[in-house]
Amino acid sequence: MNATPSSTDQKDRRDYAPTSDPTDRSDRKDHKDRDSRDDPSGAGGVDGRTVHLDTAGWGRMPAAVRALVADCAAREDRYGPHELEEHLEHVLRTGIHDRLGALLGVPAADTAVVTDAATAFDALVRGLAPGRGDRIWTTPYEGVANLTALYALRDRTRCRLEVVPLREDGDLDLEWMARHIDDDVALVSAVHVPSGRGVVNPVEAIGQILAPHRCLYAVDASYAAGQLPVDAARIGCHLLAGDGWRFLRGPHDVGFAYVAPRLRDAFEEAVAHRTPPHNAAVAGLDAALAHRAAAPAGPAGHDGLRLLPALRAAVEETPGTELITPGLVQSGILAFRHRELPAALVRRQLAARGVVVWKTVAQELPLLDHPANTALRASLHHDTTPDDITRFGHALRAVVREERPHAPGPRPAAGRPARAPAAGPRPPTRRHLTLCPTPAGAGR
């Protein structure tokens, strides 16, 4: 869909990691230079380079992409937005769609540029009108934004919202889906790779189960595109959406979607009333896709297959840590936690040592039942080096060694009661707002 922006993770476990994208290694020098500027304290290490293990949160733009975005901003400031749009006309109307079609394995005309994946999903859901007896399927890995849209759809139409169960290993229960699918299922929403877990959901197998039936099939590929092959035609979905600033390494506030022809008119109408992404951001995403496509081809998953086991080992070798790795197939995203230390504390202390990871909270995946309310997420990219993993392991062990509670001291002598600690004010507690409480009876 050529909608112009100016008008829209056991022994047999297999480890997948970011698709090899050995771009110009000048990026590494650029990262080092930028880290030195952004971190004058030297916290990034003796070489001044920050260990960036949060590509899932924010992929660092290649130097050429960053320069293009800056040039667009300067041009717009000098000549105005209309001249910039005219200057970028080929990119906005044709180029970006050609690149998205090649990325997603679909015709360029069936692609759209949006601000983010959640916007595209919401546009789809707002145009649906399932009947009272119809069912909507989601999964425990559904993100809060999409789940909010599904709750609104349920409340508006009185359809039923059901949650596909997980097997004991954490994979989606495809046998359950095959047994329960019928023509009263109006929509199935699946996440290719969840935001706070590295599991790779079998979106193609789901598409094969759904193909003979009337239901629409939507896939969120925000954390898959750029690190795993994403082929909307092979998946067999009707909507596939993603964010451009994660593993694709584009600017923020620009995303993409594949929209099946049968949904095109309703989708375009729904997004027409929303603020489109900035032209400079669209041009930046186009440049990021071009940068990725022009990278010298290498063995698929080369860096990840080599470094993901080392990343896992660095976590497992740290006292008190545990991996959170449901499912048999993993991507280049690794979730973990420490049994004693708060995730926020570990993240901050790692950052002070020049290692960037991210903290996730339970409310990001409201339907997922796991004892870890908060966790840490590390994500790899082609630019990650073995030295980065070594520094991460050293930093993580240092944080745990310095921050974990000290062993209890000697017991007081018999007959001498222990001195009560001085009373003091309790520290303020911080609570996360649960945006989408699980509805009663969901998944029954």
mmCIF file of N, CA and C in Angstrom, residues 8-74:
data_model
loop_
_atom_site.group_PDB
_atom_site.id
_atom_site.type_symbol
_atom_site.label_atom_id
_atom_site.label_comp_id
_atom_site.label_asym_id
_atom_site.label_seq_id
_atom_site.Cartn_x
_atom_site.Cartn_y
_atom_site.Cartn_z
ATOM 1 N N THR A 8 0.474 8.287 6.326
ATOM 2 C CA THR A 8 0.725 7.140 7.361
ATOM 3 C C THR A 8 2.121 6.381 7.787
ATOM 4 N N ASP A 9 12.447 -16.692 21.504
ATOM 5 C CA ASP A 9 13.998 -18.133 22.808
ATOM 6 C C ASP A 9 13.944 -20.514 23.037
ATOM 7 N N GLN A 10 16.911 -27.543 28.305
ATOM 8 C CA GLN A 10 16.549 -28.571 27.359
ATOM 9 C C GLN A 10 17.642 -28.721 26.340
ATOM 10 N N LYS A 11 17.860 -29.417 26.089
ATOM 11 C CA LYS A 11 19.115 -29.670 25.418
ATOM 12 C C LYS A 11 19.007 -29.518 23.915
ATOM 13 N N ASP A 12 17.825 -29.787 23.401
ATOM 14 C CA ASP A 12 17.685 -29.644 21.962
ATOM 15 C C ASP A 12 17.273 -28.248 21.576
ATOM 16 N N ARG A 13 17.477 -27.310 22.517
ATOM 17 C CA ARG A 13 17.129 -25.919 22.228
ATOM 18 C C ARG A 13 17.996 -25.390 21.092
ATOM 19 N N ARG A 14 17.361 -24.672 20.191
ATOM 20 C CA ARG A 14 18.108 -24.031 19.110
ATOM 21 C C ARG A 14 18.183 -22.550 19.373
ATOM 22 N N ASP A 15 19.357 -22.010 19.256
ATOM 23 C CA ASP A 15 19.553 -20.584 19.508
ATOM 24 C C ASP A 15 19.649 -19.830 18.199
ATOM 25 N N TYR A 16 18.725 -18.916 18.037
ATOM 26 C CA TYR A 16 18.769 -18.037 16.884
ATOM 27 C C TYR A 16 19.249 -16.684 17.347
ATOM 28 N N ALA A 17 19.855 -15.968 16.488
ATOM 29 C CA ALA A 17 20.337 -14.648 16.837
ATOM 30 C C ALA A 17 20.198 -13.750 15.648
ATOM 31 N N PRO A 18 20.532 -12.512 15.819
ATOM 32 C CA PRO A 18 20.312 -11.573 14.732
ATOM 33 C C PRO A 18 20.907 -12.032 13.421
ATOM 34 N N THR A 19 20.136 -11.910 12.362
ATOM 35 C CA THR A 19 20.634 -12.251 11.053
ATOM 36 C C THR A 19 21.911 -11.486 10.774
ATOM 37 N N SER A 20 22.895 -12.190 10.226
ATOM 38 C CA SER A 20 24.172 -11.541 9.982
ATOM 39 C C SER A 20 23.985 -10.324 9.098
ATOM 40 N N ASP A 21 24.514 -9.254 9.552
ATOM 41 C CA ASP A 21 24.420 -8.004 8.807
ATOM 42 C C ASP A 21 25.747 -7.274 8.923
ATOM 43 N N PRO A 22 26.831 -7.892 8.386
ATOM 44 C CA PRO A 22 28.165 -7.322 8.599
ATOM 45 C C PRO A 22 28.358 -6.058 7.804
ATOM 46 N N THR A 23 27.819 -5.004 8.304
ATOM 47 C CA THR A 23 27.911 -3.737 7.605
ATOM 48 C C THR A 23 29.319 -3.170 7.716
ATOM 49 N N ASP A 24 29.478 -2.048 7.111
ATOM 50 C CA ASP A 24 30.757 -1.352 7.135
ATOM 51 C C ASP A 24 31.243 -1.201 8.566
ATOM 52 N N ARG A 25 32.406 -1.759 8.895
ATOM 53 C CA ARG A 25 32.903 -1.735 10.266
ATOM 54 C C ARG A 25 33.311 -0.343 10.712
ATOM 55 N N SER A 26 33.182 0.596 9.806
ATOM 56 C CA SER A 26 33.389 1.976 10.253
ATOM 57 C C SER A 26 32.354 2.360 11.278
ATOM 58 N N ASP A 27 31.224 1.621 11.328
ATOM 59 C CA ASP A 27 30.209 1.871 12.347
ATOM 60 C C ASP A 27 30.802 1.761 13.732
ATOM 61 N N ARG A 28 31.729 0.794 13.912
ATOM 62 C CA ARG A 28 32.294 0.595 15.246
ATOM 63 C C ARG A 28 33.130 1.801 15.666
ATOM 64 N N LYS A 29 33.898 2.323 14.733
ATOM 65 C CA LYS A 29 34.649 3.521 15.054
ATOM 66 C C LYS A 29 33.703 4.666 15.361
ATOM 67 N N ASP A 30 32.641 4.731 14.600
ATOM 68 C CA ASP A 30 31.656 5.781 14.839
ATOM 69 C C ASP A 30 31.044 5.624 16.219
ATOM 70 N N HIS A 31 30.717 4.388 16.625
ATOM 71 C CA HIS A 31 30.146 4.154 17.949
ATOM 72 C C HIS A 31 31.128 4.573 19.031
ATOM 73 N N LYS A 32 32.402 4.234 18.825
ATOM 74 C CA LYS A 32 33.415 4.599 19.817
ATOM 75 C C LYS A 32 33.526 6.110 19.944
ATOM 76 N N ASP A 33 33.544 6.780 18.799
ATOM 77 C CA ASP A 33 33.637 8.229 18.846
ATOM 78 C C ASP A 33 32.441 8.840 19.533
ATOM 79 N N ARG A 34 31.253 8.340 19.208
ATOM 80 C CA ARG A 34 30.044 8.899 19.802
ATOM 81 C C ARG A 34 30.004 8.612 21.296
ATOM 82 N N ASP A 35 30.420 7.389 21.724
ATOM 83 C CA ASP A 35 30.424 7.068 23.146
ATOM 84 C C ASP A 35 31.356 7.983 23.906
ATOM 85 N N SER A 36 32.490 8.330 23.296
ATOM 86 C CA SER A 36 33.422 9.223 23.973
ATOM 87 C C SER A 36 32.796 10.592 24.187
ATOM 88 N N ARG A 37 32.002 11.040 23.202
ATOM 89 C CA ARG A 37 31.359 12.336 23.354
ATOM 90 C C ARG A 37 30.243 12.286 24.387
ATOM 91 N N ASP A 38 29.432 11.192 24.323
ATOM 92 C CA ASP A 38 28.273 11.108 25.206
ATOM 93 C C ASP A 38 28.650 10.718 26.623
ATOM 94 N N ASP A 39 29.838 10.169 26.848
ATOM 95 C CA ASP A 39 30.214 9.638 28.147
ATOM 96 C C ASP A 39 31.594 10.149 28.534
ATOM 97 N N PRO A 40 31.735 11.440 28.741
ATOM 98 C CA PRO A 40 33.044 12.006 29.046
ATOM 99 C C PRO A 40 33.618 11.504 30.351
ATOM 100 N N SER A 41 32.794 10.902 31.229
ATOM 101 C CA SER A 41 33.298 10.395 32.501
ATOM 102 C C SER A 41 34.169 9.179 32.321
ATOM 103 N N GLY A 42 34.095 8.537 31.130
ATOM 104 C CA GLY A 42 34.887 7.339 30.921
ATOM 105 C C GLY A 42 34.208 6.092 31.402
ATOM 106 N N ALA A 43 32.932 6.156 31.787
ATOM 107 C CA ALA A 43 32.230 4.974 32.277
ATOM 108 C C ALA A 43 32.097 3.910 31.203
ATOM 109 N N GLY A 44 32.247 4.299 29.959
ATOM 110 C CA GLY A 44 32.148 3.335 28.883
ATOM 111 C C GLY A 44 33.324 2.397 28.788
ATOM 112 N N GLY A 45 34.324 2.512 29.603
ATOM 113 C CA GLY A 45 35.478 1.634 29.561
ATOM 114 C C GLY A 45 36.714 2.368 29.105
ATOM 115 N N VAL A 46 37.836 1.669 29.166
ATOM 116 C CA VAL A 46 39.105 2.325 28.848
ATOM 117 C C VAL A 46 39.153 2.778 27.402
ATOM 118 N N ASP A 47 38.398 2.087 26.516
ATOM 119 C CA ASP A 47 38.407 2.521 25.126
ATOM 120 C C ASP A 47 37.273 3.492 24.841
ATOM 121 N N GLY A 48 36.499 3.823 25.883
ATOM 122 C CA GLY A 48 35.419 4.780 25.710
ATOM 123 C C GLY A 48 34.204 4.243 24.992
ATOM 124 N N ARG A 49 34.163 2.947 24.660
ATOM 125 C CA ARG A 49 33.052 2.379 23.894
ATOM 126 C C ARG A 49 32.034 1.737 24.815
ATOM 127 N N THR A 50 30.812 2.180 24.718
ATOM 128 C CA THR A 50 29.737 1.588 25.490
ATOM 129 C C THR A 50 29.366 0.235 24.916
ATOM 130 N N VAL A 51 29.125 -0.741 25.783
ATOM 131 C CA VAL A 51 28.638 -2.048 25.354
ATOM 132 C C VAL A 51 27.122 -1.934 25.225
ATOM 133 N N HIS A 52 26.640 -1.849 24.001
ATOM 134 C CA HIS A 52 25.218 -1.635 23.758
ATOM 135 C C HIS A 52 24.530 -2.984 23.558
ATOM 136 N N LEU A 53 23.791 -3.431 24.578
ATOM 137 C CA LEU A 53 23.050 -4.687 24.516
ATOM 138 C C LEU A 53 21.551 -4.418 24.656
ATOM 139 N N ASP A 54 21.093 -3.389 23.981
ATOM 140 C CA ASP A 54 19.666 -3.063 23.999
ATOM 141 C C ASP A 54 19.179 -2.689 22.604
ATOM 142 N N THR A 55 19.601 -3.436 21.603
ATOM 143 C CA THR A 55 19.117 -3.185 20.259
ATOM 144 C C THR A 55 17.616 -3.397 20.174
ATOM 145 N N ALA A 56 17.075 -4.301 20.993
ATOM 146 C CA ALA A 56 15.632 -4.528 20.999
ATOM 147 C C ALA A 56 14.881 -3.290 21.454
ATOM 148 N N GLY A 57 15.520 -2.469 22.258
ATOM 149 C CA GLY A 57 14.878 -1.248 22.709
ATOM 150 C C GLY A 57 15.117 -0.096 21.770
ATOM 151 N N TRP A 58 16.349 0.040 21.335
ATOM 152 C CA TRP A 58 16.700 1.149 20.453
ATOM 153 C C TRP A 58 17.964 0.768 19.679
ATOM 154 N N GLY A 59 17.788 0.414 18.420
ATOM 155 C CA GLY A 59 18.944 0.099 17.588
ATOM 156 C C GLY A 59 19.707 1.362 17.241
ATOM 157 N N ARG A 60 20.992 1.303 17.369
ATOM 158 C CA ARG A 60 21.803 2.490 17.099
ATOM 159 C C ARG A 60 21.925 2.700 15.593
ATOM 160 N N MET A 61 21.534 3.854 15.148
ATOM 161 C CA MET A 61 21.533 4.129 13.714
ATOM 162 C C MET A 61 22.936 4.085 13.139
ATOM 163 N N PRO A 62 23.124 3.514 11.942
ATOM 164 C CA PRO A 62 24.406 3.628 11.247
ATOM 165 C C PRO A 62 24.734 5.103 11.008
ATOM 166 N N ALA A 63 26.004 5.375 10.874
ATOM 167 C CA ALA A 63 26.454 6.759 10.721
ATOM 168 C C ALA A 63 25.771 7.443 9.546
ATOM 169 N N ALA A 64 25.640 6.727 8.419
ATOM 170 C CA ALA A 64 25.035 7.342 7.236
ATOM 171 C C ALA A 64 23.572 7.681 7.467
ATOM 172 N N VAL A 65 22.885 6.847 8.224
ATOM 173 C CA VAL A 65 21.473 7.110 8.502
ATOM 174 C C VAL A 65 21.331 8.322 9.404
ATOM 175 N N ARG A 66 22.161 8.375 10.426
ATOM 176 C CA ARG A 66 22.113 9.507 11.353
ATOM 177 C C ARG A 66 22.427 10.815 10.628
ATOM 178 N N ALA A 67 23.389 10.752 9.729
ATOM 179 C CA ALA A 67 23.752 11.960 8.981
ATOM 180 C C ALA A 67 22.604 12.407 8.085
ATOM 181 N N LEU A 68 21.904 11.454 7.466
ATOM 182 C CA LEU A 68 20.790 11.811 6.600
ATOM 183 C C LEU A 68 19.661 12.460 7.389
ATOM 184 N N VAL A 69 19.347 11.906 8.547
ATOM 185 C CA VAL A 69 18.285 12.474 9.362
ATOM 186 C C VAL A 69 18.641 13.895 9.786
ATOM 187 N N ALA A 70 19.894 14.092 10.152
ATOM 188 C CA ALA A 70 20.329 15.434 10.539
ATOM 189 C C ALA A 70 20.241 16.398 9.361
ATOM 190 N N ASP A 71 20.594 15.924 8.182
ATOM 191 C CA ASP A 71 20.525 16.780 6.998
ATOM 192 C C ASP A 71 19.081 17.158 6.684
ATOM 193 N N CYS A 72 18.164 16.189 6.849
ATOM 194 C CA CYS A 72 16.746 16.478 6.614
ATOM 195 C C CYS A 72 16.229 17.521 7.594
ATOM 196 N N ALA A 73 16.658 17.389 8.852
ATOM 197 C CA ALA A 73 16.218 18.358 9.858
ATOM 198 C C ALA A 73 16.733 19.749 9.524
ATOM 199 N N ALA A 74 17.968 19.825 9.072
ATOM 200 C CA ALA A 74 18.535 21.122 8.714
ATOM 201 C C ALA A 74 17.827 21.711 7.501
#
